Each structure stands twice: as structure tokens, then as C-alpha cells.
Amino acid sequence: MNVYDSVKMGDLLKPHGFSLHDAPEGADMVILNTCHIREKASEKVYSELGRIRKEKERLQKDGSNMVIAVAGCVAQAEGEEIFKRAPFVDIVVGPQSYQNLPALLEEIKRKNSWAIDLDFHHEAKFDTMPEDSGSQGVSAFVSVQEGCDKFCHFCVVPYTRGAEFSRKVSDIMRETIRMIAMGAKEITLLGQNVSAYHGTSEDGSEWTLGLLIKHLVKLKGLERLRYLTSHPRDMTDEELFTVHATEEKLMPFLHLPIQSGSNKILQAMNRKHTREFYLDLIAKFRLARPDMAFSSDFIVGYPGETEEDFLDTISIVREVGYALCYSFKYSPRPGTPASALEHQVPEDVKDERLQRLQSVILEEQHKFNLQKVGMIMPVLFDKVGKKEGQIAGKTPYLQTVIIKGDVDMIGTTANVTITAAYQNSLTGVVVR
Ligand code: SAM
Ligand code: SF4
């Protein structure tokens, strides 16, 4: 979502004379688009700001200037506090108000002082976004839903991104068509809770995510469609199971975070679903699409997590046989209910559990990758490889495949015989 928002900020500022640059050195403006999800991500903002400050001071000595803006969820959560800790920052702007960046730039010039906007105006944000977005390449994001009403007890998202909001169907269609026209072959529909999508269509009716997908897959030039991230509780749309069964362009891969395998912890987290409900969902998807693969997010060391609860998490990783997983140590976030709980798990226990979980995850990932050796898989090539003469692409299951190949193949899909599998990638040769 932050990658998508950053592209949009660049688009917004282009008509005001800015162009994108890949380093802060000599820049007229630097925007730090920040993440507040874990303490580590938040703390990075201040160390990064210290680095950028030096460049701003160097430019000021030479008689020029640099505007520094802090955008995103740290801006939303910390607000004016940022100016206190880093008085050289000029603009603080939240994730639902960055469409006002040009006005904020005017304001700092007019007042010769800092400017801040932390309002939540979802509707206005998408309505004022420039139409002519730059290319995102072979694989592009389109935001369809923002915010979250779930209030998991560990999470800051409902506070920093605000309430759930779904974009209009016509806006999503227009943006997807533009992305395809600019070279995108794969579109990922984004939302903090994308399965809660319920946008208004032209005739005023409300469309679910399944219905939206059913229409998007008809777009010419689109080869692959994905959506991210889903909440298990909201996977109630029967149309979604149907489109997985019938639509080839919809990739047989789903990121479905469970966070913990223990029902006690799931309840404490306010996840609103059980382990059994989640496993039933997985079974239902596999019934609709037998080759469906899954990824998940896990948190270890949630307050009150015992060794037994943790072993339930290990067992669900084995039981589902994930293709990919992201795992994190629980990080107490200011203002969330879990941060005030007793029975916080000591840091060394969290470290040890994370290590054990990650080794099981990698084992499962490797197993999943090994199953593909000898198979012919469609690979969409999207970049050059690390070594000379190599290119890299993705299977339908988001596995990275590296082959010897020409850069001209980037942007195309080819059938590849998988020759070897590692924990994080596959290698292969193109079927001639
Ligand atoms: N909406 C998604 C869902 O329901 O799973 C997740 C969105 S969140 C941006 C991405 C992931 O960050 C979560 O799935 C969770 O695993 C992790 N996360 C969120 N808050 C966390 C915290 N306080 N400590 C550690 N990890 C956290
Ligand atoms: Fe955070 Fe996802 Fe829970 Fe919403 S559903 S509160 S974004 S973890």
C-alpha cells in the first residue's frame, strides 16, 4: 500500500514541476513515506531523517533548500510530535490526506513555517488523484479498498488508516485499464482488508470483491490478477470462490493471514475467527481450485502466549503447507489494547520462538518449491537477474524463477521447465 501511495505522491507533484529522483542528494523535496506497524519500522524514520537533515543543511549552506515531508502512518500517529523531535521537517501529512501535498507546499511558502494535514478524507483523496499516473511496470498495484474496521488488539492500522472505505467500481476499472495500457500484465488489487470490498457500481448497486474480479478479468491485455490482503472473517462472498474456480487469470494463490494457530490467542487478539474456521476456508478454496496455494502472516510472543499456544502455531504451518509466510515478533504499539496487557512475553522468548517458527516456515517453503521441480510453469518475467545474462520472473504462486534469458523477454510470459528448487527461488529453462 505504501509503494502504491508513493507512486501517487509522485504523480500528484509532477504538474507542480517535480520529477522523481532516486536519491535525496540535491533534491528539492524529500518525502519519507512511513510505516507504523512495528516499533522497528517507526524508529527507522528518525534515523533516516537525521541522514536527510545533513543533506538539507548542506544545500542551505549553498543557498538552496530542501523541503522535507513525513507522510504515512508514523505521520498520522505522531503528528506534531515529529516537528518537536525533528524541527527541520517542513510537512507532516497522513495517509488519507496526501492529495493535499501541493496545497501544503504552498502553505509552507506562504507562512514560512511548517504545515500539517492529518484529516481522513478517503472520498476526496481518490477524487482528486491525478488520472495520468506513471507506469508501474509489468506488475502494478491498484488500490480498491482502504482502512480497517476489524480492530485486532495488536494493530495500529484502524487508527492510522481510518475506517473501511471502498473505491467506486468505475474508478478502479479506469485505473486498471490505464495500467494495462502502460504495460502492466499483472494487477494486484490492494486493500488493508480487501475481502471487505463493497464498492458502488455505475447503476448504484454494491459489488463484492468476487463480482469486481469477474469483470476485471475480462479486460484485454490483462494476464494475471491478484488481491491482497484478506481477512478470514470477511471471506463470505460466494462469488469469490466461484471466480477462483472459473477464472484462469485469477491466480491460484491467496495471502490469508491467521497470525496464530492457538484459539486462545486468536480470541485474545480479537481476530473474530478460530483455527477451525480458517482451516475450513482453506479446504473450501482447495475444493474450488485444487492447485490453490496459500501464504500467511504470523505474530509470535503475543501477550499471554504459552509454549503450548506457540506449538499450535507451528502445527498450523505444517497442516496448511504454506507456499510462503511472513513472521514477526509481537511489537507493542502505543494506544492498542494489547500493549496495555499484562503477561508480555520476554524478548528472549520471542526471539527464540521466531527462530523456531522461521525454520519450520522455510522447511515448508522449500517443500512447496521442491514439488515444482520437473513441472512446466508459466513464468511472467519482470526484471533482470542478479547475474549477467539472467532474468527473473514469477510463477502463479509468486515463486521467483531465475533463467538464462534475454532482457527482451521482460514483460512476457513463457512456459518454463523447473530444474531446481531452493528455499527462496527456483531455476529453470524455457520450453522451446
Ligand atoms: N490486514 C491484514 C490482516 O488482517 O492480516 C494485515 C495488515 S498488517 C499491515 C500486516 C501484518 O503485520 C499483520 O498481518 C501482522 O502479522 C503484522 N503486525 C501487525 N501489527 C503487529 C504488531 N503490533 N506486532 C507485530 N506484527 C504486527
Ligand atoms: Fe490490522 Fe489486519 Fe487486524 Fe485490520 S484486520 S486490525 S489491518 S491486522
Coordinates of C-alpha atoms and ligand atoms in Angstrom, one line a residue:
M1 CA 0.0 0.0 0.0
N2 CA 2.8 2.4 0.8
V3 CA 4.5 1.6 -2.5
Y4 CA 1.2 2.5 -4.3
D5 CA 0.8 5.7 -2.2
S6 CA 4.4 6.7 -3.0
V7 CA 3.7 6.4 -6.8
K8 CA 0.6 8.5 -6.3
M9 CA 2.5 11.2 -4.4
G10 CA 5.0 11.4 -7.3
D11 CA 2.1 11.7 -9.8
L12 CA 0.5 14.5 -7.7
L13 CA 3.6 16.6 -7.7
K14 CA 4.6 16.2 -11.4
P15 CA 2.3 19.0 -12.5
H16 CA 4.0 21.2 -9.9
G17 CA 7.4 20.9 -11.5
F18 CA 8.8 17.9 -9.6
S19 CA 10.2 14.8 -11.1
L20 CA 11.2 11.6 -9.4
H21 CA 14.8 11.1 -8.4
D22 CA 16.4 8.0 -6.9
A23 CA 18.4 9.6 -4.2
P24 CA 18.0 12.5 -1.7
E25 CA 21.3 14.2 -2.8
G26 CA 20.5 17.6 -4.3
A27 CA 16.7 17.0 -4.2
D28 CA 14.2 20.0 -3.9
M29 CA 11.9 17.8 -1.8
V30 CA 12.2 14.5 0.1
I31 CA 9.1 12.6 1.2
L32 CA 9.5 9.8 3.7
N33 CA 6.5 7.6 3.4
T34 CA 6.5 5.8 6.7
C35 CA 5.1 2.6 8.3
H36 CA 4.0 2.4 12.0
I37 CA 3.1 -1.3 12.1
R38 CA 6.0 -2.3 14.3
E39 CA 8.3 -0.3 16.5
K40 CA 11.4 -1.1 14.4
A41 CA 9.7 0.4 11.3
S42 CA 8.7 3.6 13.2
E43 CA 12.1 4.1 14.7
K44 CA 13.8 3.9 11.3
V45 CA 12.0 7.2 10.4
Y46 CA 14.1 9.2 12.9
S47 CA 17.4 7.7 11.9
E48 CA 16.6 8.3 8.2
L49 CA 15.5 11.9 9.0
G50 CA 18.9 12.5 10.6
R51 CA 20.6 11.4 7.4
I52 CA 18.4 13.6 5.2
R53 CA 18.9 16.6 7.6
K54 CA 22.6 16.7 6.8
E55 CA 21.8 17.0 3.1
K56 CA 19.3 19.7 3.8
E57 CA 21.9 21.7 5.7
R58 CA 24.5 21.2 3.0
L59 CA 22.1 22.6 0.4
Q60 CA 21.2 25.5 2.7
K61 CA 24.9 26.4 3.0
D62 CA 25.0 26.6 -0.8
G63 CA 22.0 28.9 -0.8
S64 CA 19.3 26.4 -1.9
N65 CA 16.8 24.4 0.1
M66 CA 15.2 21.1 0.5
V67 CA 11.6 20.6 1.7
I68 CA 11.3 17.5 4.0
A69 CA 7.9 15.8 4.3
V70 CA 7.0 12.9 6.6
A71 CA 4.0 11.1 5.1
G72 CA 2.2 7.8 6.0
C73 CA 1.2 6.1 9.3
V74 CA 4.0 7.5 11.5
A75 CA 3.0 11.0 10.5
Q76 CA -0.7 10.1 11.3
A77 CA 0.2 8.5 14.7
E78 CA 2.8 11.1 15.9
G79 CA 1.5 14.3 14.3
E80 CA 3.1 17.5 15.6
E81 CA 5.4 15.4 17.9
I82 CA 7.5 15.0 14.7
F83 CA 8.2 18.7 14.5
K84 CA 9.3 18.6 18.2
R85 CA 11.7 15.7 17.6
A86 CA 12.8 16.9 14.2
P87 CA 12.3 20.6 13.8
F88 CA 13.9 20.7 10.4
V89 CA 10.8 18.8 9.0
D90 CA 8.5 21.0 6.9
I91 CA 5.4 18.9 6.2
V92 CA 3.6 16.2 8.1
V93 CA 0.9 14.5 6.1
G94 CA -1.3 11.4 6.9
P95 CA -2.0 8.5 4.5
Q96 CA -5.6 9.8 3.9
S97 CA -4.7 13.4 3.2
Y98 CA -1.6 13.3 0.9
Q99 CA -3.6 14.5 -2.0
N100 CA -3.2 17.9 -0.3
L101 CA 0.6 17.9 -0.7
P102 CA 0.6 20.7 -3.4
A103 CA -1.5 22.9 -1.1
L104 CA 0.8 22.1 1.9
L105 CA 3.8 23.2 -0.2
E106 CA 2.0 26.5 -0.9
E107 CA 1.2 26.9 2.8
I108 CA 4.8 26.5 4.0
K109 CA 6.0 29.0 1.4
R110 CA 3.2 31.5 2.4
K111 CA 3.6 31.2 6.1
N112 CA 7.3 30.5 6.1
S113 CA 6.6 27.8 8.7
W114 CA 5.6 24.1 8.8
A115 CA 2.3 22.6 7.7
I116 CA 0.3 19.6 8.8
D117 CA -2.7 17.7 7.5
L118 CA -3.9 14.6 9.3
D119 CA -7.6 14.5 8.2
F120 CA -9.3 11.4 6.9
H121 CA -10.9 12.2 3.6
H122 CA -11.0 9.0 1.7
E123 CA -13.5 10.0 -1.0
A124 CA -11.8 13.3 -1.7
K125 CA -8.4 11.5 -1.8
F126 CA -9.4 9.3 -4.7
D127 CA -11.4 12.0 -6.5
T128 CA -8.5 14.4 -6.5
M129 CA -5.9 11.9 -7.6
P130 CA -4.3 12.7 -11.0
E131 CA -5.6 10.5 -13.8
D132 CA -2.3 10.2 -15.7
S133 CA -0.4 8.0 -13.4
G134 CA 3.1 6.9 -14.5
S135 CA 3.8 3.3 -15.4
Q136 CA 4.4 0.8 -12.5
G137 CA 5.9 -1.7 -14.9
V138 CA 4.9 -5.3 -15.6
S139 CA 3.3 -5.8 -12.3
A140 CA 1.1 -3.0 -11.0
F141 CA -1.0 -2.2 -7.9
V142 CA -4.5 -0.7 -7.9
S143 CA -5.9 0.3 -4.6
V144 CA -9.6 -0.7 -4.2
Q145 CA -10.2 -0.5 -0.5
E146 CA -8.6 1.3 2.4
G147 CA -8.8 1.4 6.2
C148 CA -10.0 -1.3 8.5
D149 CA -12.9 -1.8 11.0
K150 CA -11.5 -5.0 12.5
F151 CA -9.5 -3.6 15.4
C152 CA -7.3 -6.6 16.1
H153 CA -5.9 -5.8 19.5
F154 CA -2.2 -5.6 18.4
C155 CA -2.7 -3.4 15.3
V156 CA -2.4 0.3 14.6
V157 CA -4.0 0.2 11.1
P158 CA -7.6 1.1 12.2
Y159 CA -6.2 4.2 13.9
T160 CA -3.7 5.4 11.3
R161 CA -5.6 4.4 8.1
G162 CA -9.1 5.0 9.5
A163 CA -12.4 3.3 8.7
E164 CA -13.0 0.9 5.8
F165 CA -13.7 2.6 2.5
S166 CA -14.3 1.0 -0.9
R167 CA -13.5 2.8 -4.2
K168 CA -16.1 3.2 -6.9
V169 CA -16.1 0.4 -9.5
S170 CA -15.8 2.8 -12.4
D171 CA -12.6 4.4 -10.9
I172 CA -11.0 1.0 -10.4
M173 CA -11.9 0.0 -13.9
R174 CA -10.4 3.2 -15.4
E175 CA -7.2 2.9 -13.4
T176 CA -6.7 -0.8 -14.3
I177 CA -7.2 -0.1 -18.0
R178 CA -4.6 2.7 -17.8
M179 CA -2.1 0.4 -16.0
I180 CA -2.6 -2.2 -18.7
A181 CA -2.2 0.4 -21.5
M182 CA 1.2 1.4 -19.8
G183 CA 2.5 -2.2 -19.9
A184 CA 1.1 -3.9 -16.8
K185 CA 0.4 -7.6 -17.4
E186 CA -0.4 -8.4 -13.8
I187 CA -2.6 -6.3 -11.5
T188 CA -2.7 -6.7 -7.7
L189 CA -5.9 -5.2 -6.1
L190 CA -4.9 -3.7 -2.8
G191 CA -6.7 -3.1 0.4
Q192 CA -5.9 -3.3 4.1
N193 CA -8.9 -5.7 4.2
V194 CA -9.6 -6.3 0.6
S195 CA -12.1 -9.0 1.2
A196 CA -14.4 -6.4 2.8
Y197 CA -14.6 -4.6 -0.6
H198 CA -18.1 -3.3 -1.3
G199 CA -17.9 -0.6 -3.9
T200 CA -20.7 1.2 -5.8
S201 CA -21.1 0.4 -9.4
E202 CA -22.5 2.6 -12.2
D203 CA -26.1 1.5 -11.6
G204 CA -25.8 2.2 -7.9
S205 CA -25.6 -1.4 -6.8
E206 CA -22.9 -2.7 -4.4
W207 CA -20.3 -5.0 -5.8
T208 CA -18.3 -7.5 -3.8
L209 CA -14.7 -8.4 -4.5
G210 CA -15.8 -11.5 -6.4
L211 CA -18.0 -9.5 -8.7
L212 CA -15.3 -6.9 -9.3
I213 CA -12.8 -9.7 -10.2
K214 CA -15.4 -11.3 -12.5
H215 CA -15.5 -8.0 -14.5
L216 CA -11.8 -7.1 -14.3
V217 CA -10.6 -10.5 -15.7
K218 CA -12.4 -9.6 -19.0
L219 CA -10.0 -6.7 -19.7
K220 CA -7.9 -7.3 -22.8
G221 CA -4.2 -7.4 -22.2
L222 CA -4.5 -8.4 -18.5
E223 CA -2.8 -11.7 -17.9
R224 CA -2.8 -12.1 -14.1
L225 CA -5.0 -10.8 -11.3
R226 CA -4.3 -11.0 -7.6
Y227 CA -5.7 -9.3 -4.4
L228 CA -4.1 -8.5 -1.1
T229 CA -4.7 -8.7 2.0
S230 CA -7.8 -10.7 3.0
H231 CA -9.2 -11.1 6.5
P232 CA -10.5 -14.7 7.1
R233 CA -13.7 -13.4 8.7
D234 CA -14.7 -11.5 5.5
M235 CA -14.3 -14.4 3.1
T236 CA -18.0 -14.8 2.9
D237 CA -18.5 -13.8 -0.7
E238 CA -19.6 -17.0 -2.6
E239 CA -18.7 -15.2 -5.9
L240 CA -15.1 -15.2 -4.8
F241 CA -14.9 -19.0 -4.5
T242 CA -16.7 -19.2 -7.9
V243 CA -14.2 -16.9 -9.7
H244 CA -11.3 -18.9 -8.2
A245 CA -12.9 -22.0 -9.8
T246 CA -13.7 -20.5 -13.2
E247 CA -11.3 -17.6 -14.0
E248 CA -7.9 -18.6 -15.2
K249 CA -6.5 -15.1 -15.0
L250 CA -7.2 -15.0 -11.2
M251 CA -4.0 -16.6 -9.8
P252 CA -4.5 -19.7 -7.6
F253 CA -2.7 -18.0 -4.7
L254 CA -4.1 -16.3 -1.6
H255 CA -2.5 -14.4 1.2
L256 CA -4.7 -15.2 4.1
P257 CA -3.1 -14.2 7.4
I258 CA -4.1 -16.2 10.5
Q259 CA -1.5 -14.7 13.0
S260 CA -1.6 -17.6 15.5
G261 CA -2.6 -21.2 15.5
S262 CA -4.0 -21.1 19.0
N263 CA -7.7 -20.4 19.5
K264 CA -6.9 -18.8 22.9
I265 CA -4.5 -16.3 21.3
L266 CA -6.8 -15.7 18.3
Q267 CA -9.6 -14.7 20.8
A268 CA -7.2 -12.5 22.8
M269 CA -6.1 -10.9 19.6
N270 CA -9.8 -10.1 18.7
R271 CA -9.3 -11.8 15.3
K272 CA -13.0 -12.9 15.3
H273 CA -12.3 -16.3 13.9
T274 CA -11.0 -19.7 15.1
R275 CA -8.3 -22.0 13.8
E276 CA -11.1 -24.4 12.6
F277 CA -12.9 -21.6 10.7
Y278 CA -9.7 -20.8 9.0
L279 CA -8.9 -24.4 8.1
D280 CA -12.4 -24.8 6.7
L281 CA -11.8 -21.8 4.5
I282 CA -8.6 -23.3 3.1
A283 CA -10.5 -26.5 2.4
K284 CA -13.2 -24.6 0.6
F285 CA -10.7 -22.8 -1.6
R286 CA -9.0 -26.1 -2.4
L287 CA -12.3 -27.6 -3.3
A288 CA -12.9 -24.7 -5.7
R289 CA -9.4 -24.7 -7.1
P290 CA -7.4 -27.9 -6.2
D291 CA -4.0 -26.3 -7.0
M292 CA -4.6 -23.3 -4.8
A293 CA -1.7 -22.3 -2.6
F294 CA -1.6 -20.0 0.5
S295 CA 0.6 -17.6 2.4
S296 CA 0.1 -16.1 5.8
D297 CA 1.4 -13.7 8.5
F298 CA 2.3 -14.8 12.0
I299 CA 2.9 -13.0 15.2
V300 CA 4.9 -14.8 17.9
G301 CA 5.0 -13.7 21.5
Y302 CA 1.6 -12.1 21.8
P303 CA 0.9 -11.3 25.5
G304 CA 0.0 -14.5 27.3
E305 CA 1.3 -16.8 24.5
T306 CA 2.5 -20.0 26.2
E307 CA 4.8 -22.7 24.7
E308 CA 1.6 -24.8 24.0
D309 CA 0.0 -21.9 22.1
F310 CA 3.2 -21.4 20.2
L311 CA 3.2 -25.1 19.2
D312 CA -0.3 -24.7 17.8
T313 CA 1.2 -22.0 15.5
I314 CA 3.9 -24.4 14.4
S315 CA 1.3 -27.1 13.8
I316 CA -0.9 -24.9 11.6
V317 CA 2.1 -24.1 9.4
R318 CA 2.7 -27.8 8.9
E319 CA -1.0 -28.5 8.4
V320 CA -1.7 -25.9 5.7
G321 CA 1.7 -26.4 4.0
Y322 CA 2.1 -22.8 3.1
A323 CA 4.0 -21.6 -0.1
L324 CA 5.2 -18.5 1.7
C325 CA 4.9 -16.9 5.2
Y326 CA 5.8 -13.7 6.9
S327 CA 6.5 -13.9 10.6
F328 CA 7.1 -11.2 13.2
K329 CA 7.8 -10.8 16.9
Y330 CA 4.9 -9.1 18.7
S331 CA 5.7 -5.4 18.9
P332 CA 3.6 -3.4 21.4
R333 CA 2.1 -0.4 19.6
P334 CA 1.0 2.7 21.6
G335 CA -2.7 3.1 22.0
T336 CA -3.6 -0.5 21.1
P337 CA -5.3 -2.7 23.7
A338 CA -2.6 -5.4 23.6
S339 CA 0.1 -3.0 24.6
A340 CA -1.6 -2.5 28.0
L341 CA -1.9 -6.2 28.7
E342 CA 0.0 -8.0 31.5
H343 CA 1.9 -11.1 30.7
Q344 CA 4.0 -9.6 28.0
V345 CA 6.4 -12.3 26.6
P346 CA 10.1 -11.6 27.4
E347 CA 12.2 -10.5 24.4
D348 CA 14.5 -13.6 24.5
V349 CA 11.5 -16.0 24.4
K350 CA 10.1 -14.1 21.4
D351 CA 13.5 -14.3 19.7
E352 CA 13.7 -18.0 20.3
R353 CA 10.2 -18.7 19.1
L354 CA 10.6 -16.5 16.0
Q355 CA 13.7 -18.5 15.0
R356 CA 12.0 -21.9 15.5
L357 CA 8.9 -20.7 13.6
Q358 CA 11.0 -19.3 10.7
S359 CA 12.9 -22.6 10.3
V360 CA 9.6 -24.5 10.0
I361 CA 8.3 -21.9 7.6
L362 CA 11.5 -22.2 5.4
E363 CA 11.2 -26.0 5.5
E364 CA 7.6 -25.9 4.3
Q365 CA 8.5 -23.3 1.7
H366 CA 11.3 -25.5 0.4
K367 CA 9.0 -28.5 0.3
F368 CA 6.5 -26.5 -1.7
N369 CA 9.2 -25.3 -4.1
L370 CA 10.6 -28.9 -4.5
Q371 CA 7.1 -30.1 -5.6
K372 CA 7.5 -27.9 -8.7
V373 CA 10.8 -29.5 -9.9
G374 CA 10.2 -31.1 -13.3
M375 CA 6.9 -29.2 -13.9
I376 CA 6.3 -26.8 -16.7
M377 CA 5.1 -23.5 -15.2
P378 CA 4.1 -20.2 -16.8
V379 CA 6.5 -17.5 -15.6
L380 CA 5.9 -13.8 -16.1
F381 CA 9.3 -12.1 -16.4
D382 CA 9.6 -8.8 -14.6
K383 CA 13.3 -7.9 -14.1
V384 CA 16.9 -8.7 -14.8
G385 CA 18.6 -11.3 -12.6
K386 CA 21.4 -10.5 -10.2
K387 CA 24.0 -12.2 -12.5
E388 CA 24.9 -11.2 -16.1
G389 CA 22.6 -12.9 -18.7
Q390 CA 19.9 -13.8 -16.2
I391 CA 16.3 -12.7 -16.0
A392 CA 13.8 -13.3 -13.2
G393 CA 10.0 -13.7 -13.1
K394 CA 7.2 -15.1 -11.0
T395 CA 5.1 -18.3 -11.1
P396 CA 1.4 -18.1 -10.4
Y397 CA 2.4 -18.9 -6.8
L398 CA 4.7 -15.9 -6.5
Q399 CA 7.8 -18.1 -6.6
T400 CA 10.8 -16.3 -8.1
V401 CA 12.2 -18.2 -11.1
I402 CA 15.6 -17.4 -12.5
I403 CA 16.6 -18.4 -16.0
K404 CA 19.3 -17.6 -18.5
G405 CA 17.5 -15.3 -20.9
D406 CA 17.4 -12.1 -22.9
V407 CA 16.1 -8.9 -21.4
D408 CA 13.6 -8.7 -24.3
M409 CA 11.7 -11.4 -22.5
I410 CA 10.8 -9.0 -19.6
G411 CA 7.1 -8.3 -19.8
T412 CA 6.3 -11.6 -21.4
T413 CA 5.1 -14.9 -20.1
A414 CA 6.9 -18.1 -21.1
N415 CA 6.5 -21.8 -20.1
V416 CA 9.5 -22.8 -18.1
T417 CA 10.6 -26.3 -17.0
I418 CA 11.6 -26.1 -13.4
T419 CA 15.1 -27.7 -13.0
A420 CA 15.9 -26.9 -9.3
A421 CA 14.3 -25.6 -6.2
Y422 CA 15.7 -23.7 -3.2
Q423 CA 14.1 -22.1 -0.2
N424 CA 13.5 -18.8 -1.8
S425 CA 13.7 -19.4 -5.6
L426 CA 13.5 -21.8 -8.5
T427 CA 15.6 -22.1 -11.6
G428 CA 14.5 -23.4 -15.0
V429 CA 14.8 -23.4 -18.8
V430 CA 12.3 -22.1 -21.3
V431 CA 10.3 -24.7 -23.2
R432 CA 11.0 -24.2 -26.9
Ligands
SAM1 N1 -5.0 -6.7 7.3 C1 -4.0 -7.8 7.4 C2 -4.6 -8.9 8.2 O1 -5.7 -8.9 8.7 O2 -3.8 -9.8 8.5 C3 -2.7 -7.3 7.9 C4 -2.2 -6.0 7.8 S1 -0.8 -5.6 8.7 C5 -0.3 -4.2 7.8 C6 0.5 -6.8 8.2 C7 0.9 -7.7 9.3 O3 1.7 -7.0 10.2 C8 -0.1 -8.4 10.1 O4 -0.7 -9.5 9.4 C9 0.6 -8.8 11.3 O5 1.2 -10.1 11.2 C10 1.7 -7.8 11.4 N2 1.5 -6.9 12.6 C11 0.6 -6.0 12.7 N3 0.7 -5.4 14.0 C12 1.8 -6.0 14.6 C13 2.4 -5.8 15.8 N4 1.9 -5.0 16.7 N5 3.5 -6.6 16.1 C14 4.0 -7.5 15.2 N6 3.4 -7.7 14.0 C15 2.3 -6.9 13.7
SF4_2 FE1 -4.8 -4.8 11.4 FE2 -5.4 -6.5 9.5 FE3 -6.5 -6.7 12.0 FE4 -7.2 -4.7 10.4 S1 -7.6 -6.9 10.1 S2 -6.7 -4.5 12.5 S3 -5.3 -4.3 9.3 S4 -4.3 -6.9 11.4

